[in-house]
CSV table of C-alpha atoms in Angstrom, one decimal:
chain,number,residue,atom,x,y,z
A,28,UNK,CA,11.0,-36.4,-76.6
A,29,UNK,CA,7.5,-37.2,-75.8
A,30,UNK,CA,8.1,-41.1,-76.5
A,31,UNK,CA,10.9,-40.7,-73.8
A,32,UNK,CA,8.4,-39.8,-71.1
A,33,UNK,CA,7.4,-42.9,-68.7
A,34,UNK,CA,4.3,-42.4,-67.0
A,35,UNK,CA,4.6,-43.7,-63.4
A,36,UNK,CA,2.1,-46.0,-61.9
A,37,UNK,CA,-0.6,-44.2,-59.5
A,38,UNK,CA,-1.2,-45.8,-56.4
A,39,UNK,CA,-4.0,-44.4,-53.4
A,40,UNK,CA,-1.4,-45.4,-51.1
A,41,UNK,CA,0.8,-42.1,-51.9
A,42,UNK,CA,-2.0,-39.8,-51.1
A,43,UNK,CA,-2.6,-41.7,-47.4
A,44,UNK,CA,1.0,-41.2,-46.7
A,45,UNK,CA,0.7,-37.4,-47.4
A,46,UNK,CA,-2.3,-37.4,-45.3
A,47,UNK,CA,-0.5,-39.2,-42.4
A,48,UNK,CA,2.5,-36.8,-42.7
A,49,UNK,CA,0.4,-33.4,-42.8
A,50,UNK,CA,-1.8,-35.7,-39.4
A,51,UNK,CA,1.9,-36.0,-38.2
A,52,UNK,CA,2.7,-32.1,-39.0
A,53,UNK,CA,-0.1,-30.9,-37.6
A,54,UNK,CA,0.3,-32.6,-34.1
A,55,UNK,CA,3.7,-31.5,-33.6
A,56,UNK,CA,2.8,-28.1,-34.1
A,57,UNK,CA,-0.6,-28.2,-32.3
A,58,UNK,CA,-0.8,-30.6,-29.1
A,59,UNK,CA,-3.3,-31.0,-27.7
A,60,UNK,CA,-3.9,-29.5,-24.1
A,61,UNK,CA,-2.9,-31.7,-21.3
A,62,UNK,CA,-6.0,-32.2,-19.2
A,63,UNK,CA,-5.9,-30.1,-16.4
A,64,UNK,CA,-7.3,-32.3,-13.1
A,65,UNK,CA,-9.5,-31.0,-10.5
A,66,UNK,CA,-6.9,-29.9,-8.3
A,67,UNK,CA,-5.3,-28.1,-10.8
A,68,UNK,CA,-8.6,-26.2,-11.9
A,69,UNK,CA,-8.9,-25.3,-7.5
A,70,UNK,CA,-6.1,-23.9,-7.6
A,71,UNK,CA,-6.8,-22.1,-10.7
A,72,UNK,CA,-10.0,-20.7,-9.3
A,73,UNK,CA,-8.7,-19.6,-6.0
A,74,UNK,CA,-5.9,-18.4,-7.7
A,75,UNK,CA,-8.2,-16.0,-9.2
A,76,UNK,CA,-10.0,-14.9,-6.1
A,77,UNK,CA,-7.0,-14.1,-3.9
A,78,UNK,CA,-5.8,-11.5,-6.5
A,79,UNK,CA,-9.7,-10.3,-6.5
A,80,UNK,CA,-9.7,-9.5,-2.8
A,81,UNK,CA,-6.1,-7.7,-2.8
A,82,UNK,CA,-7.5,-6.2,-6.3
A,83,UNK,CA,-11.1,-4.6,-4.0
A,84,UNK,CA,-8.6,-3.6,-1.8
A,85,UNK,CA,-6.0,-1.6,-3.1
A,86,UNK,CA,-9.4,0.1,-5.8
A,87,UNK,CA,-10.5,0.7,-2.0
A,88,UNK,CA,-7.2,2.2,-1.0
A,89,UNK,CA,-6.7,4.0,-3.9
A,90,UNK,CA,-10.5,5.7,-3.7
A,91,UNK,CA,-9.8,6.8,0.5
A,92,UNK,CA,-6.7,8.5,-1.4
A,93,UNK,CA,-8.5,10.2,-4.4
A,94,UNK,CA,-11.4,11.4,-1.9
A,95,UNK,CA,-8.9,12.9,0.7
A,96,UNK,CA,-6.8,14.9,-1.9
A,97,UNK,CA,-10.2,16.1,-3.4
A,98,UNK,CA,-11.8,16.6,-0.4
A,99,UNK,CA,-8.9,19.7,1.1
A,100,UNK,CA,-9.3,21.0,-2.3
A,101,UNK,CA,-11.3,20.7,-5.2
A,102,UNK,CA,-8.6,22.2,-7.5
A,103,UNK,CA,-6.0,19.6,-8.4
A,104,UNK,CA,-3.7,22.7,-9.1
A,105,UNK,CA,-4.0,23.8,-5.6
A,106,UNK,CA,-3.0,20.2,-4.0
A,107,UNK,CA,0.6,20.1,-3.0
A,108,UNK,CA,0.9,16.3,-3.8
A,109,UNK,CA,5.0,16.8,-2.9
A,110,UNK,CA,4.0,16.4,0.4
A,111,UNK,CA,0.5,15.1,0.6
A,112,UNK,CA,0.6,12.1,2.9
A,113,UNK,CA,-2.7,11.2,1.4
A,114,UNK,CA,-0.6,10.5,-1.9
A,115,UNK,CA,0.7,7.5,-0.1
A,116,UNK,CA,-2.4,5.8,-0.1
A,117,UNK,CA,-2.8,6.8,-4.0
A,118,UNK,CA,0.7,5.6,-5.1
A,119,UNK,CA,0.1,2.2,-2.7
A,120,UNK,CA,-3.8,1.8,-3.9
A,121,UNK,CA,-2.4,2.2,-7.4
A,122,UNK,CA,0.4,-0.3,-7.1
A,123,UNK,CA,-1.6,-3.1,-5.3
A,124,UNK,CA,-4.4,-2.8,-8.0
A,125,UNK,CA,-2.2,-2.9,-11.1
A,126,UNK,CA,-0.4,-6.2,-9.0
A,127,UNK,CA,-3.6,-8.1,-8.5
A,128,UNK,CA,-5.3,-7.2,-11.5
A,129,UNK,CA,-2.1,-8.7,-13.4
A,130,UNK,CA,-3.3,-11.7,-11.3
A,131,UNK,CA,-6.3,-11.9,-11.9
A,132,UNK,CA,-6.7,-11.8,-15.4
A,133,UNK,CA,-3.5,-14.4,-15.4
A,134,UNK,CA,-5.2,-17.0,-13.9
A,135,UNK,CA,-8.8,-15.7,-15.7
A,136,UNK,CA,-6.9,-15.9,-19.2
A,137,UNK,CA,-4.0,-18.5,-18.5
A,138,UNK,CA,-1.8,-16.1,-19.8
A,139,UNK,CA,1.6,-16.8,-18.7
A,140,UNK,CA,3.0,-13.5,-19.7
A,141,UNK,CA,0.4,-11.3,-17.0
A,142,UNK,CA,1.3,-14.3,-14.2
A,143,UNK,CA,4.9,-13.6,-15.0
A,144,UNK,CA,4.7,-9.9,-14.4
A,145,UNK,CA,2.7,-10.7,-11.2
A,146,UNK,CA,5.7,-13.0,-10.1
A,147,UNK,CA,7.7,-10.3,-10.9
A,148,UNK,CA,6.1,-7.4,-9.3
A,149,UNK,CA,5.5,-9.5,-5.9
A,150,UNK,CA,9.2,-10.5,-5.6
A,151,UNK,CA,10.4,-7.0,-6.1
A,152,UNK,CA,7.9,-5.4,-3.4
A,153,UNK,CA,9.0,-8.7,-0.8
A,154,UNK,CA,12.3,-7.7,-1.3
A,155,UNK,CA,12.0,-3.9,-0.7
A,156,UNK,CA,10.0,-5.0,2.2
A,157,UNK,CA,12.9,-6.9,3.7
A,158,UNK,CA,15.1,-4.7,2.6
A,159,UNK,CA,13.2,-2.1,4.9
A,160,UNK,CA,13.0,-4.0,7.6
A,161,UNK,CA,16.5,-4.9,7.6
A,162,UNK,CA,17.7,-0.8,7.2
A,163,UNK,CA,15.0,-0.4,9.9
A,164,UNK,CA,16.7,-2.9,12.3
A,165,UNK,CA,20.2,-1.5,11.5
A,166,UNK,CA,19.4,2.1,12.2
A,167,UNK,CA,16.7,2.2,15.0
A,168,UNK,CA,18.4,5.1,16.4
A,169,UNK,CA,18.3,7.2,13.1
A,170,UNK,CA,14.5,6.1,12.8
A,171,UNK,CA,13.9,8.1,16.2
A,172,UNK,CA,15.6,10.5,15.3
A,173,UNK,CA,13.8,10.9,11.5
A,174,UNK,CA,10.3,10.3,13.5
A,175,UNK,CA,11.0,13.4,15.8
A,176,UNK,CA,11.8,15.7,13.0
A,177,UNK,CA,8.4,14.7,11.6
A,178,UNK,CA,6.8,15.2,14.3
A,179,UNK,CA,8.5,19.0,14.9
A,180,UNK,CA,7.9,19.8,11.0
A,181,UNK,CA,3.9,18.5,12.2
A,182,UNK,CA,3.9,20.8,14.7
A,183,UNK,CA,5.3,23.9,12.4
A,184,UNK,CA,2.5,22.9,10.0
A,185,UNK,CA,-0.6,22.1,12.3
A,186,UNK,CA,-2.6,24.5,10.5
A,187,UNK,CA,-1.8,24.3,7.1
A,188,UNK,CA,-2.8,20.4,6.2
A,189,UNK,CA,-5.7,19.1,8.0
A,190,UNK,CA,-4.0,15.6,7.7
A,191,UNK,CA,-1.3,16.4,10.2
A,192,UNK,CA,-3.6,18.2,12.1
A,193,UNK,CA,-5.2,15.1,12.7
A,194,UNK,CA,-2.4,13.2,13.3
A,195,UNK,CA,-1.3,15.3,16.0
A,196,UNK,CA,-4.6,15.5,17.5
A,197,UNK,CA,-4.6,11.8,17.7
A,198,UNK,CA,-0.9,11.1,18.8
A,199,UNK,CA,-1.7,14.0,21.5
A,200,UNK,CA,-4.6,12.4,22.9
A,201,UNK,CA,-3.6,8.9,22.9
A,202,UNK,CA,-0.4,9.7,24.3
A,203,UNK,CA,-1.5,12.3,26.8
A,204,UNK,CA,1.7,14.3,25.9
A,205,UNK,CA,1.7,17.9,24.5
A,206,UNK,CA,4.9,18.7,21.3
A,207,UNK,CA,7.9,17.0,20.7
A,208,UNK,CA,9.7,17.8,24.2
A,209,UNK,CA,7.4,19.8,26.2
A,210,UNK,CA,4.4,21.7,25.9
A,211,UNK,CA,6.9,24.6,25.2
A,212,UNK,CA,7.7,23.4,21.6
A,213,UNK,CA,3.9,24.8,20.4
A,214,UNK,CA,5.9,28.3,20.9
A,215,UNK,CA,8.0,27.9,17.2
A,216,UNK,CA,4.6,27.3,15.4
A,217,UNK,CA,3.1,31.0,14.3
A,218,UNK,CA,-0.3,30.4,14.8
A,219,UNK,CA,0.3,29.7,18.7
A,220,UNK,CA,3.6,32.1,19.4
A,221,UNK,CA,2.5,34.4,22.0
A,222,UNK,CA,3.5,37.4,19.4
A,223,UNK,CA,0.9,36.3,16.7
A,224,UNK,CA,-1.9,37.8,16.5
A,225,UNK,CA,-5.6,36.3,17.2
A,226,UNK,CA,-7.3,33.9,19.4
A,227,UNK,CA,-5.1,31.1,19.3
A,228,UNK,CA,-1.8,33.0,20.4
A,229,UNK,CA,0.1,32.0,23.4
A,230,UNK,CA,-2.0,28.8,23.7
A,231,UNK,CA,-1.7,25.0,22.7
A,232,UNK,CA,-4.3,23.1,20.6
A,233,UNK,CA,-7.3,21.4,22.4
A,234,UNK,CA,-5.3,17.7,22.5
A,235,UNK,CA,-2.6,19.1,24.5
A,236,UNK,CA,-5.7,19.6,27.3
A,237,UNK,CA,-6.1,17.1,30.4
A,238,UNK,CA,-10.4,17.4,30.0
A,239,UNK,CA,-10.7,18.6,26.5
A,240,UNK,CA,-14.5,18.2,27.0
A,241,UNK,CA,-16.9,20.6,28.3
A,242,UNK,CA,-19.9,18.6,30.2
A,243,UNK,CA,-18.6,15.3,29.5
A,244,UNK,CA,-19.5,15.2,25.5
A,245,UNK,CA,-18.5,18.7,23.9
A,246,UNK,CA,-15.0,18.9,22.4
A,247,UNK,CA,-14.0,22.6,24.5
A,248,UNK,CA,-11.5,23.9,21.7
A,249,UNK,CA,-10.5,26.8,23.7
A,250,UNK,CA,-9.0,25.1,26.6
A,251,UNK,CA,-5.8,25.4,25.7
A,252,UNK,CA,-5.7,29.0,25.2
A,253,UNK,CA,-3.4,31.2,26.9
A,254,UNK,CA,-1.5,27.8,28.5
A,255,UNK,CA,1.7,29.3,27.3
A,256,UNK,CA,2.0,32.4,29.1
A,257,UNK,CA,1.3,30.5,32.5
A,258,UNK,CA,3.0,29.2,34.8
A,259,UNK,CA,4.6,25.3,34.6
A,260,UNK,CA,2.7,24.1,37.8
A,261,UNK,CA,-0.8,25.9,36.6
A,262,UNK,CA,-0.4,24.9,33.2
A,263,UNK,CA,0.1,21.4,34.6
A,264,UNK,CA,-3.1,21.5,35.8
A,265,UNK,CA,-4.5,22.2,32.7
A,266,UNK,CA,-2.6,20.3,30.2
A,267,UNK,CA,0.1,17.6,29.7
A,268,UNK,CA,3.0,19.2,29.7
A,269,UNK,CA,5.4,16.2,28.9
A,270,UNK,CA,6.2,15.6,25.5
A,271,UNK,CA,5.3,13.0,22.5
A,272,UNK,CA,8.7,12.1,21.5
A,273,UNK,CA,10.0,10.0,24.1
A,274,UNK,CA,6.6,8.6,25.0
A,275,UNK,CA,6.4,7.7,21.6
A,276,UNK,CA,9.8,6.4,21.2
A,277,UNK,CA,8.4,4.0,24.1
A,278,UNK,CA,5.2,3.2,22.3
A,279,UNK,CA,6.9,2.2,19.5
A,280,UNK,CA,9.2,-0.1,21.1
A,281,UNK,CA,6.4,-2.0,22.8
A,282,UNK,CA,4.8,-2.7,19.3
A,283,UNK,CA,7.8,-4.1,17.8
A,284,UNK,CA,6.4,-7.5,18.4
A,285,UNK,CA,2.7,-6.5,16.8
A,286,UNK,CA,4.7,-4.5,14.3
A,287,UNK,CA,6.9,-7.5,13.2
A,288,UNK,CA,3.7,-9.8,13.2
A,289,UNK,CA,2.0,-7.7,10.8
A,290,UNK,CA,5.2,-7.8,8.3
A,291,UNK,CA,5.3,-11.1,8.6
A,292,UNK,CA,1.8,-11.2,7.7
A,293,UNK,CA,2.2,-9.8,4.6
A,294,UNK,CA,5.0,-11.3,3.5
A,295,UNK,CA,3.4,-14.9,4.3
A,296,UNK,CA,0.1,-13.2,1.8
A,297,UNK,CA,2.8,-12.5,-0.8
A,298,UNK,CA,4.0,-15.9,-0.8
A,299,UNK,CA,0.8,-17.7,-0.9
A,300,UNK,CA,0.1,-15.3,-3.8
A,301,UNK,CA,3.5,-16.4,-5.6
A,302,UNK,CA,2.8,-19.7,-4.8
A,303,UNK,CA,-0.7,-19.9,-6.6
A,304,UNK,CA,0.6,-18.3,-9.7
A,305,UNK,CA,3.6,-20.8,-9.9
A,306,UNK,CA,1.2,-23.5,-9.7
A,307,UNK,CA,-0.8,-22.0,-12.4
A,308,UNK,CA,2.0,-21.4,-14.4
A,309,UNK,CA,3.6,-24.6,-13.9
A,310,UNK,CA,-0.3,-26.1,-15.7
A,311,UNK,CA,-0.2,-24.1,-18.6
């Protein structure tokens, strides 16, 4: 058997070809990078710094939340977050900094996987947003409606949450109007019924007033006391009597124009946002 064996001939030139094939082998499974070209790298970069400044914003957002639920009580177990309204700006502060950050460390890290969740997570909140807008559009007359019904359940709870006391305060006082129809309506909140007992009974809070300050600079919070068990022409002269809903039914309709530009706004910022990533994207 061993004088059947026929030693081949050994040439170099076998060991170059398997050198060229694993060269061959190699490139197909590792490319090399396309150079990216200047523009490509701007875009990168400010890529990178548009999610930043949403990113400082909504960590902002998110904080004003945080402080104003611990601020009314330093208990978490004591915080009603059902009905917060400070738990808005925690849920939006949250969302926009999970968003951005996605963005930011996409275009930081090229990684296509956090630009697409960014893609993703932009086109879904532009959507909602014009999905609002449309429902908002469509039923303007159920949007007064829902917007007076806050403001009455603001009115029952005036001095329970120190958020919609402030709110009320403000929409008072800006308005010049007093409750949802008339002055009258501060009668269904406990505190102010002319049958509860203390200070505050049969009155209306300080915004209602026409001067709520005393010598030009001191808020006079008793100015409003004992409105309710006067007269309508004397408690005229002491506080607006008309209400806040169809004054700011009005309002509202002479911001639709701001209101519109300021949707438009964001949306356009959500696009340019898209836009950066797809370009980014598109290089890796």
């Amino acid at each position: 058997q061993a004088s059947r064996l026929v030693e081949l001939p050994y040439s170099s030139f076998d060991d170059d070809d398997d050198d060229d094939t694993a060269e061959q082998d190699l490139g197909v499974c590792y490319p090399d990078p396309p150079k990216l070209s200047p523009f490509s790298h701007c875009v990168r970069y400010l890529a990178f710094l548009w999610n930043l400044l949403f990113l400082l914003l909504g960590l902002l957002t998110l904080a004003v939340g945080v402080w104003g639920l611990l601020a009314k009580s330093p208990l978490p177990g004591r915080v009603s977050l059902g009905s917060d309204p400070m738990l808005l700006f925690v849920l939006a502060g949250l969302g926009a900094s999970t968003v951005s950050l996605a963005g930011c460390l996409g275009a930081f890290r090229a990684s296509p996987c956090l630009l697409r969740f960014f893609l993703g997570a932009v086109l879904a909140f532009g959507g909602l947003e014009v999905l609002g807008g449309l429902l908002l559009l469509l039923a303007r007359r159920r949007l007064q409606d829902a917007l007076q019904n806050l403001l009455l359940l603001c009115l029952l709870r005036y001095q329970e949450d120190p958020d919609l006391q402030f709110l009320v305060d403000e929409v008072q006082r800006s308005l010049q109007c007093c409750g949802l129809e008339s002055y009258r309506d501060w009668e269904s909140n406990p505190y102010f019924n002319c049958s509860a007992p203390g200070a505050q009974a049969c009155g209306v809070p300080a915004s209602c007033c026409q001067d709520p300050l005393q010598d030009g600079s001191v808020l006079n919070a008793q100015c409003g006391f004992g409105v309710l068990g006067l007269g309508a022409a004397a408690a005229g002269a002491v506080v607006h009597t008309g209400g806040c809903g169809a004054v700011l039914g009005a309002w509202l309709r002479g911001q639709a124009g701001a209101i519109a530009t300021g949707a438009a706004t964001v949306l356009l910022l959500e696009a340019v946002g898209a836009l950066l990533a797809l370009r980014v994207l598109g290089d890796i």
